[in-house]
mmCIF file of C-alpha atoms in Angstrom:
data_model
loop_
_atom_site.group_PDB
_atom_site.id
_atom_site.type_symbol
_atom_site.label_atom_id
_atom_site.label_comp_id
_atom_site.label_asym_id
_atom_site.label_seq_id
_atom_site.Cartn_x
_atom_site.Cartn_y
_atom_site.Cartn_z
ATOM 1 C CA MET A 62 4.818 -10.448 -57.741
ATOM 2 C CA LEU A 63 6.016 -7.474 -55.715
ATOM 3 C CA ASN A 64 3.376 -5.262 -57.229
ATOM 4 C CA LYS A 65 0.716 -7.788 -56.350
ATOM 5 C CA ILE A 66 1.868 -7.891 -52.710
ATOM 6 C CA MET A 67 1.907 -4.076 -52.449
ATOM 7 C CA GLU A 68 -1.586 -3.930 -53.984
ATOM 8 C CA SER A 69 -2.788 -6.459 -51.431
ATOM 9 C CA ILE A 70 -1.263 -4.438 -48.564
ATOM 10 C CA GLN A 71 -2.851 -1.211 -49.795
ATOM 11 C CA ASN A 72 -6.239 -2.918 -50.012
ATOM 12 C CA ILE A 73 -5.890 -4.160 -46.410
ATOM 13 C CA LYS A 74 -4.919 -0.629 -45.258
ATOM 14 C CA GLN A 75 -8.006 0.821 -46.874
ATOM 15 C CA ARG A 76 -10.250 -1.860 -45.433
ATOM 16 C CA PHE A 77 -9.011 -1.472 -41.883
ATOM 17 C CA GLU A 78 -8.233 2.271 -42.088
ATOM 18 C CA ILE A 79 -4.528 1.829 -41.434
ATOM 19 C CA ILE A 80 -2.509 5.010 -42.257
ATOM 20 C CA GLY A 81 1.170 4.972 -43.159
ATOM 21 C CA ASN A 82 3.750 3.720 -45.602
ATOM 22 C CA ASP A 83 6.603 2.778 -43.209
ATOM 23 C CA PRO A 84 8.499 -0.355 -44.423
ATOM 24 C CA LYS A 85 8.250 -2.015 -40.993
ATOM 25 C CA LEU A 86 4.505 -1.415 -40.935
ATOM 26 C CA ASN A 87 4.137 -2.809 -44.436
ATOM 27 C CA ARG A 88 6.188 -5.889 -43.506
ATOM 28 C CA ALA A 89 3.969 -6.577 -40.488
ATOM 29 C CA ILE A 90 0.814 -6.395 -42.648
ATOM 30 C CA GLU A 91 2.445 -8.606 -45.272
ATOM 31 C CA LYS A 92 3.249 -11.252 -42.673
ATOM 32 C CA ALA A 93 -0.351 -11.144 -41.419
ATOM 33 C CA ILE A 94 -1.629 -11.658 -44.975
ATOM 34 C CA GLN A 95 0.752 -14.605 -45.532
ATOM 35 C CA VAL A 96 -0.062 -16.357 -42.237
ATOM 36 C CA ALA A 97 -3.820 -15.850 -42.400
ATOM 37 C CA PRO A 98 -4.747 -18.961 -44.471
ATOM 38 C CA THR A 99 -2.963 -21.274 -41.944
ATOM 39 C CA ASP A 100 -3.992 -22.223 -38.429
ATOM 40 C CA ILE A 101 -0.646 -21.594 -36.738
ATOM 41 C CA SER A 102 -0.573 -19.328 -33.697
ATOM 42 C CA VAL A 103 0.730 -15.754 -33.974
ATOM 43 C CA LEU A 104 2.297 -13.398 -31.374
ATOM 44 C CA VAL A 105 1.997 -9.680 -32.028
ATOM 45 C CA ALA A 106 4.522 -7.528 -30.230
ATOM 46 C CA GLY A 107 4.672 -3.724 -29.903
ATOM 47 C CA GLU A 108 4.295 -0.846 -27.515
ATOM 48 C CA SER A 109 0.961 0.219 -26.156
ATOM 49 C CA GLY A 110 -0.996 2.280 -28.655
ATOM 50 C CA VAL A 111 0.674 1.110 -31.930
ATOM 51 C CA GLY A 112 -2.500 -0.647 -33.166
ATOM 52 C CA LYS A 113 -1.756 -4.298 -32.405
ATOM 53 C CA GLU A 114 -5.496 -5.039 -32.390
ATOM 54 C CA ASN A 115 -5.610 -4.614 -36.208
ATOM 55 C CA ILE A 116 -3.332 -7.613 -36.911
ATOM 56 C CA PRO A 117 -5.651 -10.365 -35.487
ATOM 57 C CA LYS A 118 -8.609 -8.748 -37.347
ATOM 58 C CA ILE A 119 -6.691 -8.929 -40.625
ATOM 59 C CA ILE A 120 -5.683 -12.572 -39.947
ATOM 60 C CA HIS A 121 -9.267 -13.618 -39.064
ATOM 61 C CA SER A 122 -10.858 -11.827 -42.024
ATOM 62 C CA LEU A 123 -8.511 -13.494 -44.530
ATOM 63 C CA SER A 124 -8.640 -17.008 -43.012
ATOM 64 C CA HIS A 125 -11.050 -19.892 -43.593
ATOM 65 C CA ARG A 126 -12.478 -19.059 -40.140
ATOM 66 C CA LYS A 127 -13.806 -15.647 -41.251
ATOM 67 C CA HIS A 128 -17.384 -16.866 -40.892
ATOM 68 C CA GLY A 129 -16.768 -18.092 -37.387
ATOM 69 C CA LYS A 130 -16.714 -15.986 -34.251
ATOM 70 C CA TYR A 131 -13.898 -13.536 -33.434
ATOM 71 C CA ILE A 132 -13.465 -12.765 -29.717
ATOM 72 C CA ALA A 133 -10.991 -10.290 -28.327
ATOM 73 C CA VAL A 134 -10.032 -10.798 -24.694
ATOM 74 C CA ASN A 135 -8.034 -8.248 -22.618
ATOM 75 C CA CYS A 136 -6.205 -10.602 -20.219
ATOM 76 C CA GLY A 137 -4.971 -7.718 -18.114
ATOM 77 C CA ALA A 138 -8.496 -6.384 -17.394
ATOM 78 C CA ILE A 139 -9.935 -9.657 -15.965
ATOM 79 C CA PRO A 140 -9.348 -10.340 -12.235
ATOM 80 C CA GLU A 141 -7.083 -13.261 -11.518
ATOM 81 C CA GLY A 142 -9.780 -15.099 -9.603
ATOM 82 C CA THR A 143 -12.210 -15.228 -12.501
ATOM 83 C CA ILE A 144 -10.043 -15.388 -15.611
ATOM 84 C CA ASP A 145 -10.168 -19.228 -15.791
ATOM 85 C CA SER A 146 -13.938 -19.080 -15.673
ATOM 86 C CA GLU A 147 -13.968 -16.394 -18.419
ATOM 87 C CA LEU A 148 -11.754 -18.330 -20.789
ATOM 88 C CA PHE A 149 -12.803 -21.947 -20.114
ATOM 89 C CA GLY A 150 -16.231 -21.667 -18.438
ATOM 90 C CA HIS A 151 -17.454 -23.141 -15.174
ATOM 91 C CA GLU A 152 -19.970 -25.600 -13.774
ATOM 92 C CA LYS A 153 -22.833 -24.648 -11.495
ATOM 93 C CA GLY A 154 -21.736 -24.474 -7.876
ATOM 94 C CA SER A 155 -17.993 -24.656 -8.683
ATOM 95 C CA PHE A 156 -17.408 -21.490 -6.638
ATOM 96 C CA THR A 157 -19.361 -18.879 -4.713
ATOM 97 C CA GLY A 158 -21.653 -17.030 -7.097
ATOM 98 C CA ALA A 159 -21.666 -19.766 -9.783
ATOM 99 C CA THR A 160 -25.420 -20.068 -9.954
ATOM 100 C CA GLY A 161 -25.395 -21.764 -13.307
ATOM 101 C CA THR A 162 -23.203 -23.400 -15.936
ATOM 102 C CA ARG A 163 -21.340 -20.955 -18.104
ATOM 103 C CA GLU A 164 -19.625 -21.363 -21.458
ATOM 104 C CA GLY A 165 -16.111 -19.868 -21.700
ATOM 105 C CA TYR A 166 -14.623 -18.033 -24.659
ATOM 106 C CA PHE A 167 -12.830 -21.069 -25.972
ATOM 107 C CA GLU A 168 -16.126 -22.952 -26.117
ATOM 108 C CA VAL A 169 -18.072 -20.042 -27.656
ATOM 109 C CA ALA A 170 -15.419 -19.328 -30.294
ATOM 110 C CA ASN A 171 -15.140 -22.920 -31.464
ATOM 111 C CA GLY A 172 -14.323 -22.762 -35.183
ATOM 112 C CA GLY A 173 -13.276 -19.099 -34.942
ATOM 113 C CA THR A 174 -10.459 -16.967 -33.664
ATOM 114 C CA ILE A 175 -9.543 -15.706 -30.164
ATOM 115 C CA PHE A 176 -7.322 -12.650 -29.709
ATOM 116 C CA LEU A 177 -5.570 -12.682 -26.340
ATOM 117 C CA ASP A 178 -4.442 -9.107 -25.725
ATOM 118 C CA GLU A 179 -1.840 -8.511 -22.949
ATOM 119 C CA VAL A 180 -1.138 -12.225 -22.761
ATOM 120 C CA GLY A 181 1.844 -11.533 -20.529
ATOM 121 C CA GLU A 182 -0.605 -10.662 -17.707
ATOM 122 C CA LEU A 183 -2.013 -14.202 -17.494
ATOM 123 C CA PRO A 184 -1.509 -16.009 -14.177
ATOM 124 C CA LEU A 185 0.798 -19.066 -14.282
ATOM 125 C CA THR A 186 -2.090 -21.460 -13.557
ATOM 126 C CA THR A 187 -4.014 -20.097 -16.506
ATOM 127 C CA GLN A 188 -0.928 -20.353 -18.678
ATOM 128 C CA VAL A 189 -0.856 -24.107 -18.019
ATOM 129 C CA ARG A 190 -4.501 -24.459 -19.143
ATOM 130 C CA LEU A 191 -3.767 -22.298 -22.278
ATOM 131 C CA LEU A 192 -0.781 -24.461 -23.145
ATOM 132 C CA ARG A 193 -2.979 -27.548 -23.184
ATOM 133 C CA VAL A 194 -5.407 -25.857 -25.605
ATOM 134 C CA LEU A 195 -2.575 -24.946 -27.902
ATOM 135 C CA GLU A 196 -1.107 -28.475 -27.799
ATOM 136 C CA ASN A 197 -4.195 -30.619 -28.358
ATOM 137 C CA GLY A 198 -7.266 -28.359 -28.271
ATOM 138 C CA GLU A 199 -8.437 -29.695 -24.902
ATOM 139 C CA PHE A 200 -9.715 -27.798 -21.877
ATOM 140 C CA ILE A 201 -11.651 -28.444 -18.674
ATOM 141 C CA LYS A 202 -14.227 -26.130 -17.198
ATOM 142 C CA VAL A 203 -13.747 -24.849 -13.669
ATOM 143 C CA GLY A 204 -15.359 -27.318 -11.296
ATOM 144 C CA SER A 205 -15.627 -30.035 -13.930
ATOM 145 C CA SER A 206 -13.675 -33.238 -14.610
ATOM 146 C CA GLN A 207 -14.870 -33.679 -18.195
ATOM 147 C CA VAL A 208 -12.364 -32.869 -20.944
ATOM 148 C CA GLN A 209 -13.800 -30.832 -23.793
ATOM 149 C CA LYS A 210 -12.433 -30.165 -27.294
ATOM 150 C CA THR A 211 -12.259 -26.848 -29.114
ATOM 151 C CA ASN A 212 -10.941 -25.773 -32.501
ATOM 152 C CA VAL A 213 -9.846 -22.163 -32.276
ATOM 153 C CA ARG A 214 -7.142 -20.021 -33.863
ATOM 154 C CA ILE A 215 -5.183 -18.106 -31.166
ATOM 155 C CA VAL A 216 -3.543 -14.789 -31.867
ATOM 156 C CA ALA A 217 -1.828 -13.208 -28.853
ATOM 157 C CA ALA A 218 -0.392 -9.745 -28.278
ATOM 158 C CA THR A 219 1.893 -8.240 -25.663
ATOM 159 C CA ASN A 220 3.580 -4.912 -24.937
ATOM 160 C CA VAL A 221 6.098 -6.351 -22.507
ATOM 161 C CA ASN A 222 9.369 -8.209 -23.025
ATOM 162 C CA LEU A 223 8.352 -11.869 -22.527
ATOM 163 C CA PHE A 224 11.976 -12.969 -22.300
ATOM 164 C CA ASN A 225 12.359 -10.828 -19.202
ATOM 165 C CA ALA A 226 9.101 -12.263 -17.835
ATOM 166 C CA ILE A 227 10.418 -15.795 -18.440
ATOM 167 C CA GLU A 228 13.653 -15.034 -16.592
ATOM 168 C CA LYS A 229 11.621 -13.684 -13.634
ATOM 169 C CA GLY A 230 9.424 -16.781 -13.595
ATOM 170 C CA ASN A 231 6.268 -14.832 -14.562
ATOM 171 C CA PHE A 232 5.737 -16.485 -17.968
ATOM 172 C CA ARG A 233 6.218 -20.055 -19.119
ATOM 173 C CA GLU A 234 8.917 -20.602 -21.749
ATOM 174 C CA ASP A 235 7.084 -23.503 -23.418
ATOM 175 C CA LEU A 236 3.959 -21.355 -23.761
ATOM 176 C CA TYR A 237 5.980 -18.549 -25.312
ATOM 177 C CA TYR A 238 7.293 -20.860 -28.066
ATOM 178 C CA ARG A 239 3.811 -22.220 -28.661
ATOM 179 C CA LEU A 240 2.318 -18.755 -29.106
ATOM 180 C CA SER A 241 5.146 -17.306 -31.165
ATOM 181 C CA THR A 242 5.132 -19.709 -34.083
ATOM 182 C CA VAL A 243 5.090 -16.516 -36.144
ATOM 183 C CA ASP A 244 6.194 -13.194 -34.606
ATOM 184 C CA ILE A 245 4.782 -9.965 -35.972
ATOM 185 C CA SER A 246 6.303 -6.777 -34.603
ATOM 186 C CA LEU A 247 4.747 -3.346 -35.017
ATOM 187 C CA PRO A 248 7.117 -0.330 -34.851
ATOM 188 C CA PRO A 249 6.534 2.526 -32.436
ATOM 189 C CA LEU A 250 5.284 5.775 -33.883
ATOM 190 C CA ARG A 251 8.610 7.562 -33.226
ATOM 191 C CA GLU A 252 10.227 5.204 -35.719
ATOM 192 C CA ARG A 253 7.630 6.119 -38.394
ATOM 193 C CA LYS A 254 8.381 9.812 -38.641
ATOM 194 C CA ASP A 255 7.012 10.178 -42.186
ATOM 195 C CA ASP A 256 3.697 8.671 -41.077
ATOM 196 C CA ILE A 257 3.127 11.012 -38.128
ATOM 197 C CA HIS A 258 1.873 13.957 -40.183
ATOM 198 C CA LEU A 259 -0.310 11.670 -42.279
ATOM 199 C CA LEU A 260 -1.944 10.311 -39.158
ATOM 200 C CA PHE A 261 -2.416 13.764 -37.676
ATOM 201 C CA ARG A 262 -4.136 14.995 -40.867
ATOM 202 C CA LYS A 263 -6.419 11.942 -40.809
ATOM 203 C CA PHE A 264 -7.380 12.549 -37.203
ATOM 204 C CA ALA A 265 -7.833 16.307 -37.764
ATOM 205 C CA SER A 266 -10.151 15.565 -40.680
ATOM 206 C CA ASP A 267 -12.167 13.063 -38.651
ATOM 207 C CA PHE A 268 -12.641 15.463 -35.760
ATOM 208 C CA ALA A 269 -13.469 18.335 -38.093
ATOM 209 C CA HIS A 270 -16.309 16.212 -39.514
ATOM 210 C CA LYS A 271 -17.357 15.059 -36.059
ATOM 211 C CA TYR A 272 -17.495 18.549 -34.473
ATOM 212 C CA LYS A 273 -18.612 20.313 -37.674
ATOM 213 C CA MET A 274 -15.673 22.738 -37.983
ATOM 214 C CA PRO A 275 -12.854 23.412 -40.456
ATOM 215 C CA PRO A 276 -9.950 20.948 -40.273
ATOM 216 C CA LEU A 277 -6.661 21.891 -38.654
ATOM 217 C CA LYS A 278 -3.616 22.838 -40.687
ATOM 218 C CA LEU A 279 -0.052 22.718 -39.356
ATOM 219 C CA THR A 280 2.679 25.154 -40.322
ATOM 220 C CA ASP A 281 5.982 23.758 -41.567
ATOM 221 C CA GLN A 282 7.639 24.419 -38.185
ATOM 222 C CA ALA A 283 4.743 22.655 -36.460
ATOM 223 C CA VAL A 284 5.235 19.608 -38.619
ATOM 224 C CA VAL A 285 8.878 19.508 -37.604
ATOM 225 C CA VAL A 286 7.876 19.688 -33.903
ATOM 226 C CA LEU A 287 5.313 16.891 -34.499
ATOM 227 C CA GLN A 288 7.892 14.607 -36.099
ATOM 228 C CA LYS A 289 10.564 15.237 -33.479
ATOM 229 C CA PHE A 290 8.321 14.421 -30.516
ATOM 230 C CA ARG A 291 8.840 10.948 -29.026
ATOM 231 C CA TRP A 292 5.108 9.951 -28.790
ATOM 232 C CA SER A 293 5.450 7.462 -25.953
ATOM 233 C CA GLY A 294 1.711 6.793 -26.186
ATOM 234 C CA ASN A 295 2.047 6.227 -29.929
ATOM 235 C CA ILE A 296 -0.972 6.543 -32.192
ATOM 236 C CA ARG A 297 -3.379 6.772 -29.252
ATOM 237 C CA GLN A 298 -1.544 9.736 -27.874
ATOM 238 C CA LEU A 299 -1.344 11.427 -31.265
ATOM 239 C CA ARG A 300 -5.088 10.993 -31.699
ATOM 240 C CA ASN A 301 -5.796 12.532 -28.307
ATOM 241 C CA VAL A 302 -3.613 15.567 -29.030
ATOM 242 C CA ALA A 303 -5.299 16.063 -32.406
ATOM 243 C CA GLU A 304 -8.727 15.969 -30.734
ATOM 244 C CA GLN A 305 -7.696 18.421 -27.983
ATOM 245 C CA ILE A 306 -6.414 20.955 -30.506
ATOM 246 C CA SER A 307 -9.467 20.507 -32.770
ATOM 247 C CA VAL A 308 -11.819 21.287 -29.888
ATOM 248 C CA LEU A 309 -9.901 24.005 -28.004
ATOM 249 C CA GLU A 310 -8.195 26.107 -30.722
ATOM 250 C CA THR A 311 -10.245 28.768 -32.519
ATOM 251 C CA GLN A 312 -7.442 29.407 -35.047
ATOM 252 C CA ARG A 313 -7.342 26.518 -37.493
ATOM 253 C CA GLU A 314 -3.691 27.101 -38.531
ATOM 254 C CA ILE A 315 -1.550 25.632 -35.802
ATOM 255 C CA THR A 316 1.917 27.064 -35.191
ATOM 256 C CA ALA A 317 4.861 25.269 -33.595
ATOM 257 C CA THR A 318 4.372 27.262 -30.354
ATOM 258 C CA THR A 319 0.660 26.355 -30.168
ATOM 259 C CA LEU A 320 1.401 22.665 -30.820
ATOM 260 C CA GLN A 321 4.201 22.594 -28.271
ATOM 261 C CA SER A 322 1.760 23.785 -25.563
ATOM 262 C CA TYR A 323 -0.269 20.611 -26.022
ATOM 263 C CA LEU A 324 2.741 18.266 -25.779
ATOM 264 C CA PRO A 325 4.102 16.948 -22.429
ATOM 265 C CA ASN A 326 7.650 17.795 -21.373
ATOM 266 C CA GLU A 327 10.238 15.746 -23.234
ATOM 267 C CA GLY A 328 11.989 14.922 -19.952
ATOM 268 C CA SER A 329 8.961 12.920 -18.662
ATOM 269 C CA ASN A 330 8.119 11.505 -22.066
ATOM 270 C CA LEU A 331 9.745 8.100 -21.882
ATOM 271 C CA PRO A 332 8.878 5.112 -24.041
ATOM 272 C CA SER A 333 6.015 3.069 -22.600
ATOM 273 C CA VAL A 334 7.981 -0.173 -23.069
ATOM 274 C CA ILE A 335 11.627 -0.633 -22.264
ATOM 275 C CA LYS A 336 13.006 -3.810 -23.807
ATOM 276 C CA ASP A 337 16.009 -4.193 -21.501
ATOM 277 C CA ARG A 338 15.282 -2.651 -18.165
ATOM 278 C CA LYS A 339 18.500 -2.850 -16.139
ATOM 279 C CA SER A 340 17.229 -1.038 -13.012
ATOM 280 C CA GLU A 341 14.020 -0.009 -11.371
ATOM 281 C CA SER A 342 12.623 3.483 -11.871
ATOM 282 C CA ASP A 343 13.324 6.188 -9.361
ATOM 283 C CA PHE A 344 9.727 5.897 -8.152
ATOM 284 C CA SER A 345 10.073 2.150 -7.494
ATOM 285 C CA THR A 346 13.395 2.700 -5.678
ATOM 286 C CA GLU A 347 11.829 5.352 -3.509
ATOM 287 C CA ARG A 348 8.937 2.981 -2.760
ATOM 288 C CA ASP A 349 11.252 0.155 -1.787
ATOM 289 C CA ILE A 350 13.266 2.371 0.546
ATOM 290 C CA LEU A 351 10.090 3.656 2.154
ATOM 291 C CA TYR A 352 8.766 0.146 2.759
ATOM 292 C CA LYS A 353 12.109 -0.923 4.277
ATOM 293 C CA VAL A 354 12.048 2.023 6.661
ATOM 294 C CA LEU A 355 8.449 1.278 7.647
ATOM 295 C CA PHE A 356 9.209 -2.400 8.357
ATOM 296 C CA ASP A 357 12.293 -1.438 10.381
ATOM 297 C CA MET A 358 10.126 0.941 12.390
ATOM 298 C CA LYS A 359 7.599 -1.802 12.961
ATOM 299 C CA SER A 360 10.356 -4.119 14.260
ATOM 300 C CA ASP A 361 11.647 -1.478 16.599
ATOM 301 C CA LEU A 362 8.088 -0.783 17.886
ATOM 302 C CA ASN A 363 7.602 -4.507 18.552
ATOM 303 C CA ASP A 364 10.772 -4.525 20.618
ATOM 304 C CA LEU A 365 9.583 -1.460 22.509
ATOM 305 C CA LYS A 366 6.273 -3.186 23.222
ATOM 306 C CA LYS A 367 8.116 -6.252 24.613
ATOM 307 C CA LEU A 368 10.293 -3.992 26.753
ATOM 308 C CA THR A 369 7.282 -2.052 28.062
ATOM 309 C CA LEU A 370 5.436 -5.261 28.964
ATOM 310 C CA GLU A 371 8.502 -6.613 30.762
ATOM 311 C CA LEU A 372 8.772 -3.345 32.682
ATOM 312 C CA MET A 373 5.122 -3.653 33.775
ATOM 313 C CA LYS A 374 5.514 -7.310 34.731
ATOM 314 C CA ASN A 375 8.894 -7.323 36.420
ATOM 315 C CA GLY A 376 8.849 -3.955 38.167
ATOM 316 C CA ALA A 377 11.131 -0.945 37.979
ATOM 317 C CA LYS A 378 14.526 -2.580 38.380
ATOM 318 C CA SER A 379 16.761 -2.449 35.383
ATOM 319 C CA GLN A 380 18.464 -5.740 36.293
ATOM 320 C CA ASP A 381 15.170 -7.566 35.761
ATOM 321 C CA ILE A 382 14.912 -6.443 32.135
ATOM 322 C CA ASN A 383 16.100 -8.562 29.220
ATOM 323 C CA PRO A 384 19.559 -7.074 28.451
ATOM 324 C CA ASN A 385 19.405 -8.169 24.787
ATOM 325 C CA LEU A 386 16.278 -6.048 24.262
ATOM 326 C CA ILE A 387 17.855 -3.061 26.017
ATOM 327 C CA GLN A 388 21.006 -3.353 23.895
ATOM 328 C CA LYS A 389 18.965 -3.681 20.683
ATOM 329 C CA ILE A 390 16.814 -0.611 21.392
ATOM 330 C CA TYR A 391 19.208 1.763 23.124
ATOM 331 C CA GLY A 392 22.544 0.513 21.791
ATOM 332 C CA ASN A 393 25.514 1.539 23.970
ATOM 333 C CA LYS A 394 23.721 4.496 25.530
ATOM 334 C CA ASP A 395 23.327 4.676 29.246
ATOM 335 C CA LEU A 396 19.973 3.064 30.063
ATOM 336 C CA GLU A 397 19.373 5.273 33.039
ATOM 337 C CA SER A 398 19.749 8.399 30.874
ATOM 338 C CA GLU A 399 17.054 7.065 28.504
ATOM 339 C CA ILE A 400 14.488 5.816 30.956
ATOM 340 C CA SER A 401 14.103 6.465 34.737
ATOM 341 C CA PHE A 402 12.893 3.121 35.898
ATOM 342 C CA GLU A 403 12.023 4.420 39.324
ATOM 343 C CA GLU A 404 9.578 6.884 37.755
ATOM 344 C CA THR A 405 8.041 4.434 35.362
ATOM 345 C CA THR A 406 7.078 1.562 37.610
ATOM 346 C CA PRO A 407 3.829 -0.235 36.952
ATOM 347 C CA ASN A 408 2.534 1.170 40.244
ATOM 348 C CA ASN A 409 3.208 4.705 39.080
ATOM 349 C CA LEU A 410 1.878 4.120 35.595
ATOM 350 C CA TYR A 411 -1.316 2.390 36.697
ATOM 351 C CA LYS A 412 -1.701 3.730 40.246
ATOM 352 C CA THR A 413 -5.096 3.143 41.806
ATOM 353 C CA ASP A 414 -6.820 4.815 44.704
ATOM 354 C CA ASN A 415 -5.521 2.119 46.991
ATOM 355 C CA GLU A 416 -1.672 2.518 47.132
ATOM 356 C CA ASP A 417 -1.219 -0.907 48.665
ATOM 357 C CA ASP A 418 -3.141 -2.916 46.045
ATOM 358 C CA ASP A 419 -0.960 -5.313 44.138
ATOM 359 C CA PHE A 420 -0.571 -4.744 40.447
ATOM 360 C CA GLN A 421 -3.146 -6.833 38.594
ATOM 361 C CA GLU A 422 -2.426 -7.793 35.010
ATOM 362 C CA ASN A 423 -5.483 -7.325 32.773
ATOM 363 C CA GLU A 424 -6.462 -6.227 29.316
ATOM 364 C CA ASP A 425 -5.684 -2.568 30.096
ATOM 365 C CA ASN A 426 -2.027 -3.468 30.437
ATOM 366 C CA TYR A 427 -1.972 -4.106 26.674
ATOM 367 C CA LEU A 428 -3.874 -1.011 25.596
ATOM 368 C CA PHE A 429 -0.691 0.755 24.614
ATOM 369 C CA ALA A 430 0.615 -2.205 22.563
ATOM 370 C CA GLU A 431 -2.724 -2.610 20.727
ATOM 371 C CA THR A 432 -2.943 1.107 19.964
ATOM 372 C CA VAL A 433 0.599 1.170 18.546
ATOM 373 C CA GLU A 434 -0.119 -1.861 16.380
ATOM 374 C CA GLU A 435 -3.309 -0.295 15.009
ATOM 375 C CA GLU A 436 -1.439 2.894 14.199
ATOM 376 C CA GLU A 437 1.281 0.898 12.398
ATOM 377 C CA VAL A 438 -1.298 -0.801 10.155
ATOM 378 C CA LEU A 439 -3.032 2.503 9.407
ATOM 379 C CA LYS A 440 0.282 4.174 8.526
ATOM 380 C CA LEU A 441 1.229 1.337 6.135
ATOM 381 C CA GLU A 442 -2.184 1.577 4.420
ATOM 382 C CA GLN A 443 -1.937 5.394 4.233
ATOM 383 C CA LYS A 444 1.486 5.144 2.596
ATOM 384 C CA GLU A 445 0.204 2.550 0.126
ATOM 385 C CA ILE A 446 -2.814 4.746 -0.734
ATOM 386 C CA GLU A 447 -0.530 7.749 -1.206
ATOM 387 C CA LEU A 448 1.782 5.789 -3.529
ATOM 388 C CA ILE A 449 -1.158 4.562 -5.624
ATOM 389 C CA LYS A 450 -2.686 8.038 -5.861
ATOM 390 C CA LYS A 451 0.676 9.568 -6.734
ATOM 391 C CA SER A 452 1.243 7.025 -9.515
ATOM 392 C CA LEU A 453 -2.263 7.406 -10.948
ATOM 393 C CA GLU A 454 -1.915 11.176 -10.985
ATOM 394 C CA LYS A 455 1.524 10.947 -12.574
ATOM 395 C CA ASN A 456 0.186 8.693 -15.319
ATOM 396 C CA LYS A 457 -3.061 10.665 -15.764
ATOM 397 C CA GLY A 458 -5.314 7.833 -14.589
ATOM 398 C CA ARG A 459 -3.835 5.197 -16.885
ATOM 399 C CA ARG A 460 -3.998 2.086 -14.667
ATOM 400 C CA LYS A 461 -1.694 0.029 -16.842
ATOM 401 C CA ALA A 462 1.106 2.564 -16.799
ATOM 402 C CA ALA A 463 0.584 3.102 -13.031
ATOM 403 C CA ALA A 464 0.742 -0.654 -12.374
ATOM 404 C CA ASN A 465 4.013 -0.945 -14.331
ATOM 405 C CA GLU A 466 5.498 1.956 -12.344
ATOM 406 C CA LEU A 467 4.407 0.436 -9.019
ATOM 407 C CA GLY A 468 5.776 -2.962 -9.958
ATOM 408 C CA ILE A 469 2.443 -4.759 -9.668
ATOM 409 C CA SER A 470 -0.018 -6.255 -12.164
ATOM 410 C CA GLU A 471 -2.972 -4.240 -13.417
ATOM 411 C CA ARG A 472 -5.330 -6.712 -11.732
ATOM 412 C CA THR A 473 -3.641 -6.129 -8.352
ATOM 413 C CA LEU A 474 -3.882 -2.345 -8.857
ATOM 414 C CA TYR A 475 -7.581 -2.691 -9.741
ATOM 415 C CA ARG A 476 -8.168 -4.623 -6.507
ATOM 416 C CA LYS A 477 -6.299 -1.977 -4.518
ATOM 417 C CA ILE A 478 -8.372 0.804 -6.115
ATOM 418 C CA LYS A 479 -11.581 -0.975 -5.118
ATOM 419 C CA GLN A 480 -10.236 -1.897 -1.648
ATOM 420 C CA PHE A 481 -9.333 1.708 -0.818
ATOM 421 C CA ASP A 482 -12.287 3.208 -2.759
ATOM 422 C CA LEU A 483 -9.990 5.435 -4.781
#
């Protein structure tokens, strides 16, 4: 029986070009083979880059739905405003731009399988709709009141800790238990040390064939370096490194020193997913402090604007000024040492050719306040742009990693990038 299972696992590996003999990897494939003939939902967990997309393909190909459609949906890449339309379809005129009726993925994939990647990124309103599909196969198009039926197999995947998302109110607990009838967990590459060299050799061979050059060969010391590295980007990162070295190195035997030059510093090479995050990153803390300082500055500027307007309205006498405002802005300092009211009367600030003309309140009196407010908005936007640029550069353009670091969703980051034309 055991030999038959192992033979089946090896056949699946060859069919889907899965490299490695790690026990945890084999167990994940075995569970996918066992659950495939059923219709129960499956939740695939694992860090970004471990190959989660292979599991739903295995399940679909071994199920009775293999002749039906297989649709993979990246939930994190679809804007929040259109994801309901993408998944469930919409009626003509249901929103601006809906020029015709559209079938959603659940309607198109009827009788087949839908793979919901990054399911943890779904908005709460969409989670409610998805829960209804899981419970009784019913959905309603956007802008319609007619209930429709669908018969689809749902396989979901996530690289975030959904229990933490549930505690924060970002994911529905009932939906989690509906999706995770069977859990399949894929191990990170750093826990599959014996597979790392096998994967590197496979990638090196593929790139040698692609670029028509001899394949790379690692020295024994280079293999040790390869296996000790953390590989926070997992298989995707390993593949990128293999391609870089294949293209850039003229010597086909790669030493430990050469290999090390292509690897990021270990200090900045943290796992892409932290299961139990107790505190925010240093970057997030710095951002929060900066925002607090900016908002405090804005509050102080608003108080200054009120004080300035009262000065202009009431004249140059300090007794006419709101004492609470003075105390808030200048504290216990001597007011006269901070501002000479005799020198800053409205008549002096806005003196006309006619010395005897009474002060007339008009739009010019608020020019200073409006200018300050515009500068505040610009400064806040500039700081936001700087933070986004800094995070994107730090994560080498990877929007998902940048969004996690900034503490926002990838959809929100995508909107910000478009908004600021980054």
